[in-house]
Amino acid sequence: MATIALDPRLDKNTSNFISSEHRMLIDGKFVKAASGKTLPVYNPATGEVMAHVPEAEAVDVDRAARAARRAFDEGPWQRKITASQRGRLLWKLADLLESHLEEFAELESMDNGKPLAVARAADVPLAVDLFRYMGGWATKIMGQTFPISFPGEYLTYTLREPIGVVGQIIPWNFPLLMAAWKLGPALAAGNTVVLKLAEQTPLSGLRLAELIQEAGFPEGVVNVLTGYGEGAGAPLAAHDLVDKIAFTGSTEVGKLIVGAARGNLKKVTLELGGKSPAIVFPDADLDKAIAGTASAIFFNHGQCCCAGSRLLAHKDVYDRVVEGVSDIASKIRVGSGLDPETQMGPLVSEEQYQRVSGFIDSGLNEGAKATAGGRPAAEKGYFVHPTVLTHTKPEMKVIREEIFGPVVCAMPFNDDDIDRIAREANDTIYGLAASVWTSNLSIANKMAKRLKSGTVWINCHNVFDAALPFGGYKQSGWGREMGGDVFNSYTEVKAVTTAL
Ligand code: ADP
């Protein structure tokens, strides 16, 4: 493989890792794909290939699933390792990750394109925190006792047991954090895992696999694969030895996962797309609402499933809000994630660049107007200017479909009826998140009750915590990630009744 010149601003360890020969973690060993095939990894700021990683196919998935099965059925993970030891392994992993914070921030910035400062302040510390939080849960996953009324005397209790082998498929928008969201609870509950990384952003997950080995997880408990969706994700979702599949990605692929899981009726959880409204009432603190709704869409370049991509503002404040958000959008400095001045990096891939540009063009062709952005940002690299579209109509593609880029559609509402406003906000197939901007507690909480979404933020957006359940109503998914609720989908419940 030809050596690829990497950005000289990178730390030597990071460059060395990116340029190294990458291998997947299967059964406690770092291995190539059985076919020897690799897939290219691009630097989104330049469009150049910067690494190659193994291209797993069905045979590799099978090897990993068998290893995870053995580790669950026969290895020390179930019977010899206590809940407290599982917790300590997760804490050890968190400590190792924290001690490599800078390296992971660089990997994330290089691979995904996000500004280094964002990866440093958000992605890596949130992943560390998640592993610690879930490590704490390992000793707190409990059943209950029940006062049953069946004639006679009985002692009845429930056990919460791990499901078994969990397949996990993650996207490219927060590569490390998504790996943490998936691995943390699965391992805390005592499952074994086959994790497939996103083909666009495999580097931080592969480095995490090294730390998983260093932390001392028994072989086969965590297997980490790189490969394409159809080549590796689909056989994982369909595999008979896999008891549960946890997927984060597009709603379209989520539906394919449901189909693939049918064979052995494996359990399925899905964290899918969104078209989240940010709703500004006329009594809101407008400076905060403008800054907050701009950040709701432009954080992580709009590549968040919960991005506030529909900005609904009351007609009395609409012009000011649009002007304020457009002003912020036009001042955002777009550039390489490694440049300290950069506030927004490139989109993750050529495909996303084409997709997002296509959405902007379709909106403009159908009569929308751009008050900021609306055009490609650079000759090379996948840069798109933060864009604000007005004069949209409810039936337009930009309103109905998830864009997953830095594009917000602003719409006025001419109403003071809470139910009608909520109906408009709920007029989407998605139901992941929403934010409400108002200084009126009653309006805020009435809206919170009426919005059909798994998360409602009041006077904030994109506030995440390992303790908070996250997931979607409607076509935004099945089940919840994080918090204590996540264990509902990483454990089986067994009712045990003894006649006394
Ligand atoms: P995005 O559109 O944001 O790239 P996708 O839903 O296409 O999101 O991809 C998210 C993850 O799902 C990636 O790891 C990808 O490889 C995987 N994936 C894509 N297609 C399939 C499929 N048919 N079966 C299983 N996994 C898939």
Coordinates of C-alpha atoms and ligand atoms in Angstrom, one line a residue:
M1 CA 0.0 0.0 0.0
A2 CA 1.4 3.4 -0.9
T3 CA 2.2 5.6 2.1
I4 CA -0.3 8.5 2.4
A5 CA 1.0 11.9 3.5
L6 CA -1.1 12.9 6.5
D7 CA -1.6 16.4 7.9
P8 CA 1.6 17.5 9.7
R9 CA -0.5 19.1 12.5
L10 CA -1.4 15.5 13.7
D11 CA 0.4 14.0 16.6
K12 CA 2.8 11.3 15.5
N13 CA 0.9 8.6 17.3
T14 CA -2.3 9.5 15.5
S15 CA -0.6 9.6 12.1
N16 CA 1.2 6.3 12.8
F17 CA -2.1 4.6 13.8
I18 CA -3.9 6.0 10.7
S19 CA -1.1 4.8 8.4
S20 CA -0.8 1.3 10.1
E21 CA -2.1 -1.9 8.6
H22 CA -5.6 -2.1 10.2
R23 CA -7.1 -5.3 11.5
M24 CA -10.4 -6.3 13.0
L25 CA -10.9 -7.8 16.5
I26 CA -12.3 -11.3 16.3
D27 CA -12.1 -13.8 19.2
G28 CA -9.4 -11.8 21.0
K29 CA -7.1 -11.5 18.0
F30 CA -6.5 -8.8 15.4
V31 CA -7.1 -10.3 12.0
K32 CA -7.5 -9.4 8.3
A33 CA -10.7 -10.2 6.4
A34 CA -10.7 -13.8 5.3
S35 CA -10.7 -12.7 1.7
G36 CA -7.8 -10.3 2.3
K37 CA -10.0 -7.5 0.9
T38 CA -9.8 -3.9 2.2
L39 CA -11.9 -0.8 1.8
P40 CA -10.6 2.7 1.5
V41 CA -11.1 5.4 4.2
Y42 CA -11.3 9.0 3.0
N43 CA -10.2 12.2 4.6
P44 CA -13.4 14.3 4.1
A45 CA -11.5 17.6 4.2
T46 CA -9.5 16.6 1.0
G47 CA -11.3 13.7 -0.5
E48 CA -8.1 11.7 -0.4
V49 CA -7.7 8.1 0.7
M50 CA -5.9 8.1 4.0
A51 CA -6.2 4.4 5.1
H52 CA -7.5 1.0 4.2
V53 CA -9.3 -1.2 6.6
P54 CA -10.5 -4.9 6.3
E55 CA -13.6 -5.5 4.3
A56 CA -15.5 -8.0 6.4
E57 CA -18.0 -10.3 4.6
A58 CA -20.4 -13.0 5.6
V59 CA -17.6 -15.4 6.5
D60 CA -15.9 -12.9 8.9
V61 CA -19.3 -12.1 10.4
D62 CA -19.8 -15.8 11.0
R63 CA -16.4 -16.1 12.6
A64 CA -17.1 -13.2 14.9
A65 CA -20.7 -14.4 15.8
R66 CA -19.3 -17.9 16.6
A67 CA -16.6 -16.3 18.9
A68 CA -19.2 -14.2 20.7
R69 CA -21.5 -17.2 21.0
R70 CA -18.7 -19.3 22.5
A71 CA -17.7 -16.5 24.8
F72 CA -21.3 -16.2 26.0
D73 CA -22.1 -19.9 26.3
E74 CA -18.8 -21.3 27.4
G75 CA -16.4 -18.6 28.4
P76 CA -15.7 -17.0 31.8
W77 CA -17.9 -14.0 31.0
Q78 CA -21.2 -15.5 32.3
R79 CA -20.3 -17.6 35.3
K80 CA -16.8 -16.6 36.5
I81 CA -16.7 -12.9 36.0
T82 CA -18.9 -11.1 38.6
A83 CA -21.0 -8.0 37.9
S84 CA -18.5 -5.9 39.9
Q85 CA -15.7 -7.2 37.6
R86 CA -17.7 -6.3 34.5
G87 CA -18.2 -2.8 35.9
R88 CA -14.5 -2.5 36.6
L89 CA -13.6 -3.6 33.1
L90 CA -15.8 -0.8 31.7
W91 CA -14.2 1.7 34.1
K92 CA -10.8 0.5 33.0
L93 CA -11.8 1.1 29.4
A94 CA -13.1 4.6 30.3
D95 CA -9.8 5.4 32.0
L96 CA -7.8 4.2 29.1
L97 CA -9.9 6.2 26.7
E98 CA -9.6 9.3 28.8
S99 CA -5.9 8.9 28.9
H100 CA -5.9 8.9 25.1
L101 CA -8.4 11.8 24.7
E102 CA -6.3 13.8 22.3
E103 CA -5.5 10.9 20.0
F104 CA -9.2 9.9 19.8
A105 CA -10.2 13.5 19.2
E106 CA -7.7 13.7 16.3
L107 CA -8.9 10.4 14.8
E108 CA -12.5 11.5 15.0
S109 CA -11.7 14.8 13.4
M110 CA -9.7 13.2 10.6
D111 CA -12.2 10.5 9.9
N112 CA -15.5 12.3 10.3
G113 CA -14.4 15.8 9.5
K114 CA -15.7 17.4 12.7
P115 CA -13.7 20.2 14.3
L116 CA -11.0 18.9 16.6
A117 CA -12.3 21.1 19.4
V118 CA -15.7 19.5 19.2
A119 CA -14.4 16.0 19.3
R120 CA -12.2 17.0 22.3
A121 CA -15.0 18.6 24.2
A122 CA -17.9 16.4 23.3
D123 CA -17.4 13.1 21.5
V124 CA -14.5 11.7 23.6
P125 CA -15.5 12.9 27.1
L126 CA -19.2 11.8 26.5
A127 CA -17.9 8.3 25.5
V128 CA -15.7 8.2 28.6
D129 CA -18.7 9.2 30.7
L130 CA -21.0 6.7 29.1
F131 CA -18.6 3.8 29.8
R132 CA -18.3 4.9 33.5
Y133 CA -22.1 5.4 33.9
M134 CA -22.8 1.9 32.4
G135 CA -20.0 0.4 34.5
G136 CA -21.9 1.6 37.5
W137 CA -25.1 -0.2 36.3
A138 CA -23.4 -3.6 36.0
T139 CA -24.1 -4.2 39.7
K140 CA -27.5 -2.7 39.7
I141 CA -29.5 -4.7 37.1
M142 CA -32.0 -6.3 39.3
G143 CA -35.3 -8.3 39.3
Q144 CA -38.2 -7.8 41.6
T145 CA -40.3 -9.9 44.0
F146 CA -44.1 -10.2 43.6
P147 CA -47.0 -10.7 46.1
I148 CA -48.9 -13.2 43.8
S149 CA -52.5 -14.2 44.6
F150 CA -52.5 -17.7 43.2
P151 CA -54.0 -20.1 45.9
G152 CA -51.2 -21.5 48.1
E153 CA -47.9 -20.1 49.3
Y154 CA -45.3 -19.0 46.8
L155 CA -42.1 -17.0 46.5
T156 CA -41.9 -15.4 43.1
Y157 CA -39.1 -13.2 41.8
T158 CA -37.8 -12.1 38.5
L159 CA -34.2 -12.4 37.2
R160 CA -32.8 -10.0 34.7
E161 CA -30.4 -12.0 32.5
P162 CA -28.3 -10.9 29.5
I163 CA -29.9 -11.7 26.1
G164 CA -26.8 -13.4 24.7
V165 CA -25.0 -12.4 21.6
V166 CA -25.7 -8.9 20.5
G167 CA -25.0 -7.6 17.0
Q168 CA -24.5 -3.8 16.8
I169 CA -24.4 -1.6 13.7
I170 CA -23.4 2.0 14.0
P171 CA -23.3 5.1 11.8
W172 CA -20.6 7.6 11.0
N173 CA -21.8 10.9 12.7
F174 CA -20.4 10.2 16.2
P175 CA -18.3 7.1 15.5
L176 CA -16.7 6.7 18.9
L177 CA -19.7 7.9 20.9
M178 CA -22.1 5.5 19.0
A179 CA -19.7 2.6 19.7
A180 CA -19.8 3.6 23.4
W181 CA -23.6 3.9 23.5
K182 CA -23.8 0.4 22.0
L183 CA -21.0 -1.4 23.9
G184 CA -21.5 0.1 27.3
P185 CA -25.0 -1.2 28.2
A186 CA -24.6 -4.5 26.3
L187 CA -21.5 -5.4 28.3
A188 CA -22.7 -4.0 31.6
A189 CA -25.7 -6.4 31.3
G190 CA -23.4 -9.4 30.5
N191 CA -24.0 -9.8 26.8
T192 CA -21.2 -10.5 24.3
V193 CA -21.0 -8.3 21.2
V194 CA -20.2 -8.2 17.5
L195 CA -19.9 -4.5 16.6
K196 CA -19.8 -3.4 13.0
L197 CA -18.4 0.1 12.5
A198 CA -19.5 2.5 9.8
E199 CA -17.5 2.1 6.6
Q200 CA -16.9 5.8 6.4
T201 CA -15.4 6.2 9.9
P202 CA -13.8 3.0 11.2
L203 CA -10.6 4.4 12.7
S204 CA -11.7 5.4 16.3
G205 CA -13.6 2.1 16.7
L206 CA -10.5 0.1 15.6
R207 CA -8.3 2.0 18.1
L208 CA -11.0 1.4 20.7
A209 CA -10.7 -2.3 20.0
E210 CA -7.1 -2.1 21.0
L211 CA -8.0 -0.5 24.3
I212 CA -10.7 -3.1 24.8
Q213 CA -7.9 -5.7 24.6
E214 CA -5.7 -3.7 26.9
A215 CA -8.5 -3.4 29.4
G216 CA -8.6 -7.2 29.6
F217 CA -12.0 -8.2 28.3
P218 CA -12.0 -12.0 27.9
E219 CA -11.5 -13.2 24.3
G220 CA -14.6 -13.2 22.1
V221 CA -16.6 -10.9 24.4
V222 CA -16.2 -7.9 22.1
N223 CA -15.6 -8.4 18.4
V224 CA -15.2 -5.4 16.2
L225 CA -15.7 -5.5 12.4
T226 CA -15.2 -3.1 9.6
G227 CA -17.1 -3.6 6.4
Y228 CA -19.9 -2.3 4.2
G229 CA -23.6 -2.3 5.1
E230 CA -24.7 -5.0 2.6
G231 CA -21.5 -7.0 2.9
A232 CA -21.1 -7.2 6.7
G233 CA -24.1 -5.4 8.3
A234 CA -26.8 -7.5 6.5
P235 CA -25.3 -10.9 7.4
L236 CA -24.9 -9.8 11.0
A237 CA -28.5 -8.7 11.2
A238 CA -29.5 -12.1 9.7
H239 CA -27.2 -14.3 11.6
D240 CA -28.8 -17.2 13.5
L241 CA -26.4 -17.2 16.4
V242 CA -27.1 -13.5 17.1
D243 CA -29.9 -13.0 19.7
K244 CA -30.4 -9.3 19.3
I245 CA -29.5 -6.6 16.9
A246 CA -29.1 -3.0 17.9
F247 CA -28.9 -0.6 15.0
T248 CA -28.4 3.2 14.7
G249 CA -28.7 4.7 11.2
S250 CA -31.3 5.7 8.6
T251 CA -34.9 4.7 8.8
E252 CA -34.6 3.1 5.4
V253 CA -31.9 0.7 6.5
G254 CA -33.7 0.2 9.9
K255 CA -36.6 -1.4 7.9
L256 CA -34.1 -3.7 6.2
I257 CA -32.7 -4.7 9.6
V258 CA -36.2 -5.7 10.7
G259 CA -36.6 -7.9 7.6
A260 CA -33.2 -9.5 8.1
A261 CA -33.9 -10.2 11.8
R262 CA -37.0 -12.2 11.0
G263 CA -35.3 -15.5 10.4
N264 CA -34.6 -16.3 14.1
L265 CA -36.9 -13.5 15.4
K266 CA -33.9 -11.9 17.1
K267 CA -34.8 -8.9 19.3
V268 CA -34.4 -5.6 17.5
T269 CA -33.8 -2.1 18.7
L270 CA -33.5 0.8 16.3
E271 CA -32.4 4.4 16.7
L272 CA -33.3 6.0 13.4
G273 CA -33.9 9.3 11.6
G274 CA -35.6 12.5 12.7
K275 CA -37.0 15.8 11.4
S276 CA -37.0 17.5 14.7
P277 CA -38.9 20.8 15.2
A278 CA -37.4 23.7 17.2
I279 CA -40.4 25.8 18.1
V280 CA -40.0 29.5 19.1
F281 CA -42.8 31.3 20.9
P282 CA -43.0 35.1 20.9
D283 CA -42.2 35.3 24.6
A284 CA -38.9 33.4 24.3
D285 CA -35.6 35.1 25.2
L286 CA -34.9 35.7 21.6
D287 CA -31.1 36.0 21.8
K288 CA -30.9 32.6 23.4
A289 CA -33.5 31.1 21.1
I290 CA -31.7 32.3 18.0
A291 CA -28.3 31.0 19.2
G292 CA -29.9 27.8 20.5
T293 CA -31.9 27.0 17.4
A294 CA -28.9 27.8 15.2
S295 CA -26.8 25.4 17.2
A296 CA -29.7 22.8 17.2
I297 CA -29.2 22.5 13.4
F298 CA -25.6 23.4 12.8
F299 CA -23.9 21.3 15.6
N300 CA -22.0 18.5 14.0
H301 CA -22.8 20.0 10.6
G302 CA -26.5 18.9 11.0
Q303 CA -25.4 15.3 11.0
C304 CA -27.4 14.5 14.1
C305 CA -30.5 12.3 14.1
C306 CA -32.1 14.9 16.5
A307 CA -30.9 18.0 14.6
G308 CA -33.5 20.8 14.8
S309 CA -34.1 20.8 11.1
R310 CA -37.6 22.4 11.1
L311 CA -37.5 25.9 12.7
L312 CA -41.1 26.9 13.6
A313 CA -41.3 30.5 14.8
H314 CA -44.4 32.5 15.8
K315 CA -45.2 35.1 13.1
D316 CA -44.5 38.0 15.6
V317 CA -40.9 36.9 15.9
Y318 CA -40.3 35.0 12.7
D319 CA -38.4 37.7 10.8
R320 CA -36.1 38.4 13.7
V321 CA -35.4 34.7 14.3
V322 CA -34.7 34.0 10.6
E323 CA -32.5 37.0 10.4
G324 CA -30.6 36.0 13.6
V325 CA -30.1 32.3 12.6
S326 CA -29.1 33.3 9.0
D327 CA -26.6 35.8 10.4
I328 CA -25.0 33.1 12.6
A329 CA -25.1 30.7 9.6
S330 CA -23.3 33.1 7.3
K331 CA -20.6 33.7 9.9
I332 CA -19.8 30.1 10.7
R333 CA -16.2 29.4 9.6
V334 CA -16.2 26.3 7.4
G335 CA -12.9 24.5 7.0
S336 CA -10.7 21.5 7.8
G337 CA -11.5 20.0 11.2
L338 CA -7.9 20.3 12.3
D339 CA -7.8 24.1 11.8
P340 CA -8.3 25.7 15.2
E341 CA -10.4 28.5 13.5
T342 CA -12.8 26.0 12.0
Q343 CA -16.4 26.0 13.4
M344 CA -17.8 23.6 10.9
G345 CA -15.9 20.9 9.0
P346 CA -16.7 19.0 5.8
L347 CA -19.6 16.6 5.5
V348 CA -18.4 13.0 6.0
S349 CA -18.4 11.7 2.4
E350 CA -18.8 12.5 -1.2
E351 CA -22.2 10.6 -1.0
Q352 CA -23.4 12.9 1.8
Y353 CA -22.1 15.9 0.0
Q354 CA -24.1 15.0 -3.1
R355 CA -27.2 14.1 -1.1
V356 CA -27.2 17.3 1.0
S357 CA -26.5 19.5 -2.1
G358 CA -29.3 17.7 -3.9
F359 CA -31.7 18.5 -1.1
I360 CA -30.7 22.2 -1.2
D361 CA -31.2 22.3 -5.0
S362 CA -34.5 20.6 -4.8
G363 CA -35.8 23.1 -2.2
L364 CA -34.6 26.1 -4.3
N365 CA -36.0 24.6 -7.5
E366 CA -39.4 24.1 -5.8
G367 CA -39.5 27.8 -4.8
A368 CA -37.7 28.0 -1.4
K369 CA -35.3 30.9 -0.8
A370 CA -31.9 30.7 0.9
T371 CA -31.3 33.4 3.4
A372 CA -27.9 31.9 4.1
G373 CA -25.7 29.3 2.4
G374 CA -27.4 27.4 -0.5
R375 CA -24.3 26.6 -2.4
P376 CA -21.2 24.3 -2.3
A377 CA -18.4 25.7 -0.2
A378 CA -15.1 24.6 -1.8
E379 CA -13.5 23.1 -4.8
K380 CA -12.2 20.1 -2.9
G381 CA -13.4 18.3 0.2
Y382 CA -17.0 17.8 1.1
F383 CA -17.8 21.3 2.4
V384 CA -21.4 22.7 2.4
H385 CA -22.2 26.2 3.7
P386 CA -24.7 26.3 6.6
T387 CA -28.0 26.9 4.9
V388 CA -31.3 28.5 5.9
L389 CA -34.3 27.9 3.7
T390 CA -37.5 30.0 3.9
H391 CA -40.7 30.0 1.8
T392 CA -41.0 26.3 1.9
K393 CA -44.3 24.4 1.6
P394 CA -45.3 21.4 3.7
E395 CA -45.2 19.0 0.9
M396 CA -41.6 19.8 -0.2
K397 CA -38.9 17.1 0.0
V398 CA -36.8 19.4 2.3
I399 CA -39.7 19.5 4.8
R400 CA -40.7 15.8 4.6
E401 CA -37.4 14.0 4.4
E402 CA -34.4 13.9 6.7
I403 CA -31.5 15.9 5.1
F404 CA -28.8 15.0 7.6
G405 CA -26.8 18.1 6.8
P406 CA -26.5 21.8 7.9
V407 CA -29.8 22.8 6.3
V408 CA -32.7 24.3 8.3
C409 CA -36.2 25.1 7.0
A410 CA -37.8 28.0 8.7
M411 CA -41.6 28.3 8.9
P412 CA -43.8 30.9 10.6
F413 CA -46.8 29.8 12.6
N414 CA -49.8 32.2 12.9
D415 CA -51.5 30.6 15.8
D416 CA -51.8 30.8 19.5
D417 CA -53.5 27.5 19.9
I418 CA -51.2 25.0 21.5
D419 CA -52.9 21.9 20.0
R420 CA -52.7 23.3 16.5
I421 CA -49.0 24.2 16.9
A422 CA -48.3 20.7 18.3
R423 CA -50.1 19.1 15.4
E424 CA -48.0 21.1 12.9
A425 CA -44.8 20.1 14.8
N426 CA -45.9 16.5 14.9
D427 CA -46.7 16.5 11.1
T428 CA -43.8 14.1 10.2
I429 CA -43.2 10.4 10.1
Y430 CA -40.4 10.9 12.7
G431 CA -40.6 11.5 16.4
L432 CA -37.1 11.6 17.8
A433 CA -36.7 15.1 19.4
A434 CA -38.1 18.6 19.7
S435 CA -37.2 21.8 21.4
V436 CA -39.6 24.5 22.7
W437 CA -38.4 28.0 23.3
T438 CA -40.5 30.1 25.6
S439 CA -40.4 31.9 29.0
N440 CA -43.9 30.6 29.8
L441 CA -43.7 27.4 31.9
S442 CA -47.2 26.4 31.2
I443 CA -46.8 26.7 27.4
A444 CA -43.5 24.8 27.6
N445 CA -44.9 21.9 29.6
K446 CA -48.2 21.7 27.6
M447 CA -46.1 21.5 24.5
A448 CA -43.8 18.8 26.1
K449 CA -47.0 16.7 26.7
R450 CA -48.3 17.1 23.2
L451 CA -45.1 16.6 21.2
K452 CA -44.8 13.0 19.9
S453 CA -41.1 12.5 20.4
G454 CA -38.7 10.6 22.6
T455 CA -37.0 13.8 23.8
V456 CA -38.3 17.3 24.4
W457 CA -35.9 20.0 25.2
I458 CA -37.1 23.3 26.8
N459 CA -35.0 26.3 26.1
C460 CA -32.1 24.1 25.0
H461 CA -31.4 21.5 22.3
N462 CA -28.8 18.7 22.0
V463 CA -28.4 18.2 25.7
F464 CA -27.3 14.6 26.2
D465 CA -26.4 12.6 29.2
A466 CA -25.6 9.0 29.8
A467 CA -28.4 9.0 32.4
L468 CA -31.1 10.1 30.0
P469 CA -33.0 7.7 27.8
F470 CA -32.8 8.6 24.1
G471 CA -34.9 7.1 21.3
G472 CA -37.8 7.7 19.0
Y473 CA -41.6 7.6 18.7
K474 CA -43.0 6.6 15.3
Q475 CA -40.5 5.9 12.5
S476 CA -37.6 7.2 14.6
G477 CA -37.1 3.8 16.1
W478 CA -37.8 1.1 18.6
G479 CA -36.5 1.1 22.2
R480 CA -34.3 3.5 24.1
E481 CA -30.5 4.0 24.3
M482 CA -28.8 5.1 27.6
G483 CA -30.2 5.7 31.1
G484 CA -31.6 2.8 33.0
D485 CA -34.3 2.2 30.3
V486 CA -31.7 0.8 27.9
F487 CA -31.5 -2.4 30.0
N488 CA -35.1 -3.2 29.0
S489 CA -33.6 -4.1 25.7
Y490 CA -30.3 -5.7 26.7
T491 CA -31.9 -8.2 29.2
E492 CA -34.4 -11.0 29.3
V493 CA -36.8 -11.1 32.2
K494 CA -37.4 -14.5 33.8
A495 CA -40.1 -15.1 36.4
V496 CA -39.2 -17.8 38.9
T497 CA -42.0 -19.2 41.2
T498 CA -41.3 -21.6 44.1
A499 CA -44.1 -23.4 45.9
L500 CA -43.2 -23.1 49.6
Ligands
ADP1 P1 -26.3 6.7 6.7 O1 -27.4 6.9 5.6 O2 -26.4 7.7 7.7 O3 -25.0 6.4 6.1 P2 -27.0 4.0 7.0 O4 -28.3 3.6 7.7 O5 -26.9 3.8 5.6 O6 -26.8 5.5 7.5 O7 -25.8 3.2 7.7 C1 -25.7 3.1 9.1 C2 -25.0 1.8 9.3 O8 -25.8 0.7 8.8 C3 -23.6 1.7 8.7 O9 -22.7 0.9 9.6 C4 -23.9 0.8 7.4 O10 -22.8 0.1 7.0 C5 -25.0 -0.1 7.9 N1 -25.8 -0.6 6.8 C6 -26.1 0.0 5.7 N2 -26.9 -0.9 4.9 C7 -27.1 -2.0 5.7 C8 -27.9 -3.2 5.5 N3 -28.6 -3.4 4.4 N4 -27.9 -4.1 6.5 C9 -27.2 -3.8 7.6 N5 -26.5 -2.7 7.9 C10 -26.4 -1.8 6.9

